CSV table of C-alpha atoms and ligand atoms in Angstrom, one decimal:
chain,number,residue,atom,x,y,z
A,100,SER,CA,208.6,323.3,-15.1
A,101,HIS,CA,211.1,322.1,-17.7
A,102,ARG,CA,214.9,322.2,-18.1
A,103,ALA,CA,215.7,325.3,-20.3
A,104,SER,CA,218.0,324.8,-23.3
A,105,ILE,CA,219.1,328.3,-24.1
A,106,CYS,CA,220.5,329.1,-27.5
A,107,TYR,CA,221.5,332.4,-29.2
A,108,ARG,CA,220.6,333.5,-32.7
A,109,PRO,CA,220.2,336.7,-34.7
A,110,ILE,CA,216.9,338.7,-34.3
A,111,GLU,CA,214.7,338.3,-37.4
A,112,PRO,CA,211.7,340.2,-38.8
A,113,SER,CA,209.4,337.5,-37.4
A,114,ASP,CA,210.5,338.4,-33.9
A,115,ARG,CA,209.1,341.9,-34.2
A,116,GLN,CA,205.8,341.6,-32.2
A,117,ILE,CA,207.3,339.8,-29.3
A,118,LEU,CA,210.3,342.1,-29.2
A,119,GLU,CA,208.1,345.1,-29.0
A,120,GLN,CA,206.0,343.4,-26.3
A,121,ILE,CA,209.0,342.5,-24.1
A,122,HIS,CA,210.4,346.1,-24.5
A,123,CYS,CA,207.1,347.4,-23.4
A,124,ASP,CA,207.0,345.0,-20.4
A,125,LEU,CA,210.5,345.6,-19.2
A,126,PHE,CA,211.5,349.2,-19.8
A,127,PRO,CA,210.0,352.4,-18.5
A,128,ILE,CA,210.8,354.2,-21.8
A,129,ARG,CA,208.8,353.9,-24.9
A,130,TYR,CA,210.6,353.1,-28.1
A,131,GLU,CA,209.6,354.2,-31.6
A,132,SER,CA,208.3,351.7,-34.1
A,133,GLU,CA,211.2,352.7,-36.3
A,134,PHE,CA,213.6,351.4,-33.6
A,135,PHE,CA,212.0,347.9,-33.7
A,136,GLN,CA,212.0,348.0,-37.5
A,137,ASN,CA,215.7,348.8,-37.5
A,138,VAL,CA,216.5,346.1,-35.0
A,139,VAL,CA,214.7,343.2,-36.8
A,140,ASN,CA,216.1,344.3,-40.2
A,141,GLY,CA,219.6,344.8,-38.8
A,142,GLN,CA,219.7,348.4,-40.1
A,143,ASP,CA,222.5,350.2,-38.2
A,144,ILE,CA,221.8,347.9,-35.2
A,145,VAL,CA,223.4,344.6,-34.2
A,146,SER,CA,221.4,342.3,-32.0
A,147,TRP,CA,221.2,338.9,-30.5
A,148,ALA,CA,218.3,336.9,-29.2
A,149,ALA,CA,218.2,334.1,-26.6
A,150,VAL,CA,215.5,331.4,-27.1
A,151,ASP,CA,214.7,328.3,-25.1
A,152,ARG,CA,214.7,325.3,-27.4
A,153,ASN,CA,212.8,323.3,-24.7
A,154,ARG,CA,210.1,325.9,-24.1
A,155,PRO,CA,206.7,324.2,-24.3
A,156,ASN,CA,203.6,325.2,-26.2
A,157,GLY,CA,205.2,325.9,-29.5
A,158,ARG,CA,207.3,328.7,-28.0
A,159,SER,CA,210.7,327.1,-28.6
A,160,ASP,CA,211.8,329.9,-31.0
A,161,GLU,CA,210.2,332.8,-29.0
A,162,LEU,CA,212.6,335.4,-27.5
A,163,VAL,CA,213.4,335.0,-23.8
A,164,GLY,CA,216.1,337.6,-23.9
A,165,PHE,CA,217.8,340.1,-26.3
A,166,VAL,CA,220.5,342.7,-26.6
A,167,THR,CA,220.5,345.5,-29.1
A,168,ALA,CA,223.5,347.8,-29.9
A,169,ARG,CA,224.7,350.4,-32.3
A,170,ILE,CA,228.1,351.3,-33.7
A,171,VAL,CA,228.9,355.0,-33.1
A,172,LEU,CA,231.9,357.1,-34.0
A,173,ALA,CA,234.1,357.7,-31.0
A,174,LYS,CA,234.7,361.3,-31.8
A,175,GLU,CA,230.9,361.9,-31.9
A,176,SER,CA,230.2,360.1,-28.7
A,177,GLU,CA,230.1,361.5,-25.2
A,178,ILE,CA,233.0,359.3,-24.1
A,179,GLY,CA,235.5,360.4,-26.8
A,180,ASP,CA,237.5,362.1,-24.1
A,181,MET,CA,237.9,358.9,-22.1
A,182,LEU,CA,239.7,357.0,-24.8
A,183,ARG,CA,243.3,357.1,-25.7
A,184,TYR,CA,243.2,359.7,-28.5
A,185,ASP,CA,245.2,358.7,-31.5
A,186,PRO,CA,245.2,361.3,-34.3
A,187,SER,CA,246.2,358.7,-36.8
A,188,LYS,CA,242.9,356.9,-36.2
A,189,PRO,CA,240.1,359.4,-36.7
A,190,ASP,CA,237.8,356.5,-37.5
A,191,GLN,CA,237.7,355.0,-34.1
A,192,THR,CA,234.4,353.5,-33.1
A,193,LEU,CA,232.4,352.3,-30.1
A,194,VAL,CA,229.6,349.9,-29.6
A,195,TYR,CA,226.7,351.4,-27.6
A,196,ILE,CA,224.3,349.0,-26.0
A,197,LEU,CA,220.7,350.3,-26.5
A,198,THR,CA,218.6,347.7,-24.7
A,199,LEU,CA,219.2,344.4,-22.8
A,200,GLY,CA,216.5,342.3,-21.3
A,201,VAL,CA,215.6,338.9,-20.1
A,202,VAL,CA,212.0,337.9,-19.4
A,203,ASP,CA,210.7,336.8,-16.0
A,204,GLY,CA,211.1,333.1,-15.5
A,205,TYR,CA,214.5,333.2,-17.3
A,206,ARG,CA,216.4,335.5,-15.0
A,207,ASN,CA,219.5,334.5,-13.0
A,208,LEU,CA,220.5,331.8,-15.5
A,209,GLY,CA,223.3,333.8,-17.0
A,210,ILE,CA,221.5,334.8,-20.1
A,211,ALA,CA,222.2,338.5,-19.9
A,212,SER,CA,225.8,337.8,-19.1
A,213,SER,CA,226.0,335.7,-22.2
A,214,LEU,CA,224.4,338.4,-24.3
A,215,ILE,CA,226.9,341.0,-23.0
A,216,GLN,CA,229.7,338.6,-23.8
A,217,LYS,CA,228.4,338.4,-27.4
A,218,VAL,CA,228.5,342.2,-27.7
A,219,VAL,CA,232.0,342.4,-26.2
A,220,LYS,CA,233.3,339.7,-28.5
A,221,TYR,CA,231.7,341.4,-31.5
A,222,ALA,CA,233.2,344.8,-30.5
A,223,SER,CA,236.7,343.2,-30.0
A,224,SER,CA,236.5,341.8,-33.5
A,225,ILE,CA,236.2,345.3,-35.0
A,226,PRO,CA,239.7,346.7,-35.3
A,227,THR,CA,238.6,350.3,-35.0
A,228,CYS,CA,236.4,349.6,-31.9
A,229,ARG,CA,237.8,351.0,-28.6
A,230,ALA,CA,234.9,350.3,-26.1
A,231,VAL,CA,231.4,349.0,-25.4
A,232,TYR,CA,229.3,351.5,-23.3
A,233,LEU,CA,225.8,352.0,-22.1
A,234,HIS,CA,223.5,354.0,-19.8
A,235,VAL,CA,221.6,352.5,-16.9
A,236,ILE,CA,219.0,354.2,-14.7
A,237,SER,CA,220.5,354.8,-11.2
A,238,TYR,CA,217.9,352.7,-9.3
A,239,ASN,CA,218.3,349.6,-11.5
A,240,ASP,CA,220.4,347.6,-9.0
A,241,PRO,CA,220.2,344.1,-10.7
A,242,ALA,CA,221.5,345.7,-14.0
A,243,ILE,CA,224.2,347.7,-12.2
A,244,ARG,CA,225.4,344.6,-10.3
A,245,LEU,CA,225.5,342.7,-13.6
A,246,TYR,CA,227.6,345.3,-15.4
A,247,LYS,CA,230.0,345.5,-12.5
A,248,LYS,CA,230.3,341.7,-12.4
A,249,MET,CA,231.0,341.8,-16.2
A,250,SER,CA,233.9,344.2,-15.4
A,251,PHE,CA,232.3,347.3,-16.9
A,252,GLN,CA,233.6,350.5,-15.3
A,253,CYS,CA,231.2,353.0,-14.0
A,254,VAL,CA,232.7,356.3,-15.3
A,255,ARG,CA,229.9,358.9,-14.7
A,256,ARG,CA,226.7,359.7,-13.1
A,257,LEU,CA,224.5,361.9,-15.4
A,258,GLN,CA,222.0,364.0,-13.5
A,259,GLY,CA,218.5,363.9,-14.8
A,260,PHE,CA,219.5,361.9,-17.9
A,261,TYR,CA,216.1,360.1,-18.1
A,262,LEU,CA,212.7,361.9,-18.1
A,263,ILE,CA,210.0,359.4,-17.2
A,264,GLY,CA,206.4,360.4,-16.5
A,265,GLY,CA,207.5,364.0,-15.8
A,266,GLN,CA,210.2,362.9,-13.4
A,267,HIS,CA,213.9,363.1,-13.9
A,268,TYR,CA,216.2,360.2,-13.0
A,269,ASP,CA,220.0,360.0,-13.0
A,270,SER,CA,221.9,357.4,-15.1
A,271,TYR,CA,225.2,355.7,-14.7
A,272,LEU,CA,227.5,355.5,-17.7
A,273,PHE,CA,229.3,352.1,-17.9
A,274,VAL,CA,232.3,351.4,-20.2
A,275,TYR,CA,234.1,348.2,-21.1
A,276,TYR,CA,237.3,348.9,-23.0
A,277,VAL,CA,238.4,346.6,-25.9
A,278,ASN,CA,241.4,346.6,-28.2
A,279,GLY,CA,243.5,348.6,-25.8
A,280,GLY,CA,240.8,351.2,-25.1
B,1192,ACO,N1,223.0,330.2,-12.0
B,1192,ACO,C1,222.6,331.0,-11.0
B,1192,ACO,N2,222.8,332.4,-11.0
B,1192,ACO,C2,223.5,332.9,-12.1
B,1192,ACO,C3,223.9,332.1,-13.1
B,1192,ACO,C4,223.7,330.7,-13.1
B,1192,ACO,N3,224.0,329.8,-14.1
B,1192,ACO,N4,224.5,332.8,-14.0
B,1192,ACO,C5,224.5,334.1,-13.5
B,1192,ACO,N5,223.9,334.1,-12.3
B,1192,ACO,C6,223.6,335.2,-11.5
B,1192,ACO,C7,224.6,336.3,-11.7
B,1192,ACO,O1,225.8,336.1,-11.0
B,1192,ACO,C8,223.9,337.5,-11.3
B,1192,ACO,O2,223.9,337.6,-9.9
B,1192,ACO,P1,223.9,338.9,-9.1
B,1192,ACO,O3,222.4,339.4,-9.2
B,1192,ACO,O4,224.3,338.6,-7.7
B,1192,ACO,O5,224.8,339.9,-9.8
B,1192,ACO,C9,222.5,337.2,-11.7
B,1192,ACO,O6,222.4,335.8,-11.9
B,1192,ACO,C10,222.1,338.0,-13.0
B,1192,ACO,O7,222.9,337.7,-14.0
B,1192,ACO,P2,222.3,337.1,-15.4
B,1192,ACO,O8,221.6,335.8,-15.1
B,1192,ACO,O9,223.4,337.0,-16.4
B,1192,ACO,O10,221.3,338.2,-15.7
B,1192,ACO,P3,219.8,338.0,-16.2
B,1192,ACO,O11,219.7,337.1,-17.4
B,1192,ACO,O12,218.9,337.6,-15.0
B,1192,ACO,O13,219.4,339.5,-16.7
B,1192,ACO,C11,218.8,341.8,-16.4
B,1192,ACO,C12,219.7,340.6,-15.9
B,1192,ACO,C13,219.0,342.0,-17.9
B,1192,ACO,C14,219.2,343.0,-15.7
B,1192,ACO,C15,217.3,341.4,-16.1
B,1192,ACO,O14,217.1,341.4,-14.7
B,1192,ACO,C16,216.3,342.3,-16.8
B,1192,ACO,O15,215.9,342.0,-18.0
B,1192,ACO,N6,215.8,343.3,-16.1
B,1192,ACO,C17,214.8,344.2,-16.7
B,1192,ACO,C18,215.3,345.0,-17.9
B,1192,ACO,C19,216.6,345.8,-17.5
B,1192,ACO,O16,216.7,346.3,-16.4
B,1192,ACO,N7,217.5,345.8,-18.4
B,1192,ACO,C20,218.8,346.5,-18.3
B,1192,ACO,C21,218.6,347.9,-18.5
B,1192,ACO,S1,220.0,348.8,-18.9
B,1192,ACO,C22,220.1,348.7,-20.6
B,1192,ACO,O17,219.3,348.2,-21.2
B,1192,ACO,C23,221.3,349.3,-21.3
């Protein structure tokens, strides 16, 4: 074993194959190849990668964690009603976290917490942005604990939100208000 030296950088086109592999390993849902193309090219998606500069075997620039998010219009989102409505600001936005993951062997080091902090900081820097939000499947206890620890509020349980292998699963909707919500 070695001492990890985690650093954060943008996701780049050269990350595409490993990004797809990790999504495939960590999530029960399949993502379209268009999604990965948009992530690595930064098309409509913002993202951050975590890498371990001390990782051996030439893997010092290989992703060990990532977060991907999209900017959406508040009025077109499902949480528009949970924001303080201001008619003078019809252009209010939200940041929606699409995927967050940390590979085995790099868990419980605070990497996901740091990635969420990057998203929150980014969202706070956008004057029109009112909140960061996300869905998480109801049985994902580590992720739910993490969002609660990061002061996200669980605002809804959505019945049968996910369809995986012919089975329906509920999701929780978590929100973190920024810029006065
Ligand atoms: N030393 C020891 N423990 C620490 C440290 C540290 N320096 N920093 C944080 N921790 C603890 C945290 O307190 C937390 O403890 P808890 O479990 O009691 O709450 C725990 O470690 C996890 O926090 P992080 O280390 O920040 O999270 P991690 O990097 O392990 O990633 C994640 C968490 C993303 C849920 C990971 O388990 C994972 O990738 N799971 C599979 C994919 C997944 O479920 N992703 C989320 C789906 S939802 C979505 O994508 C929108």
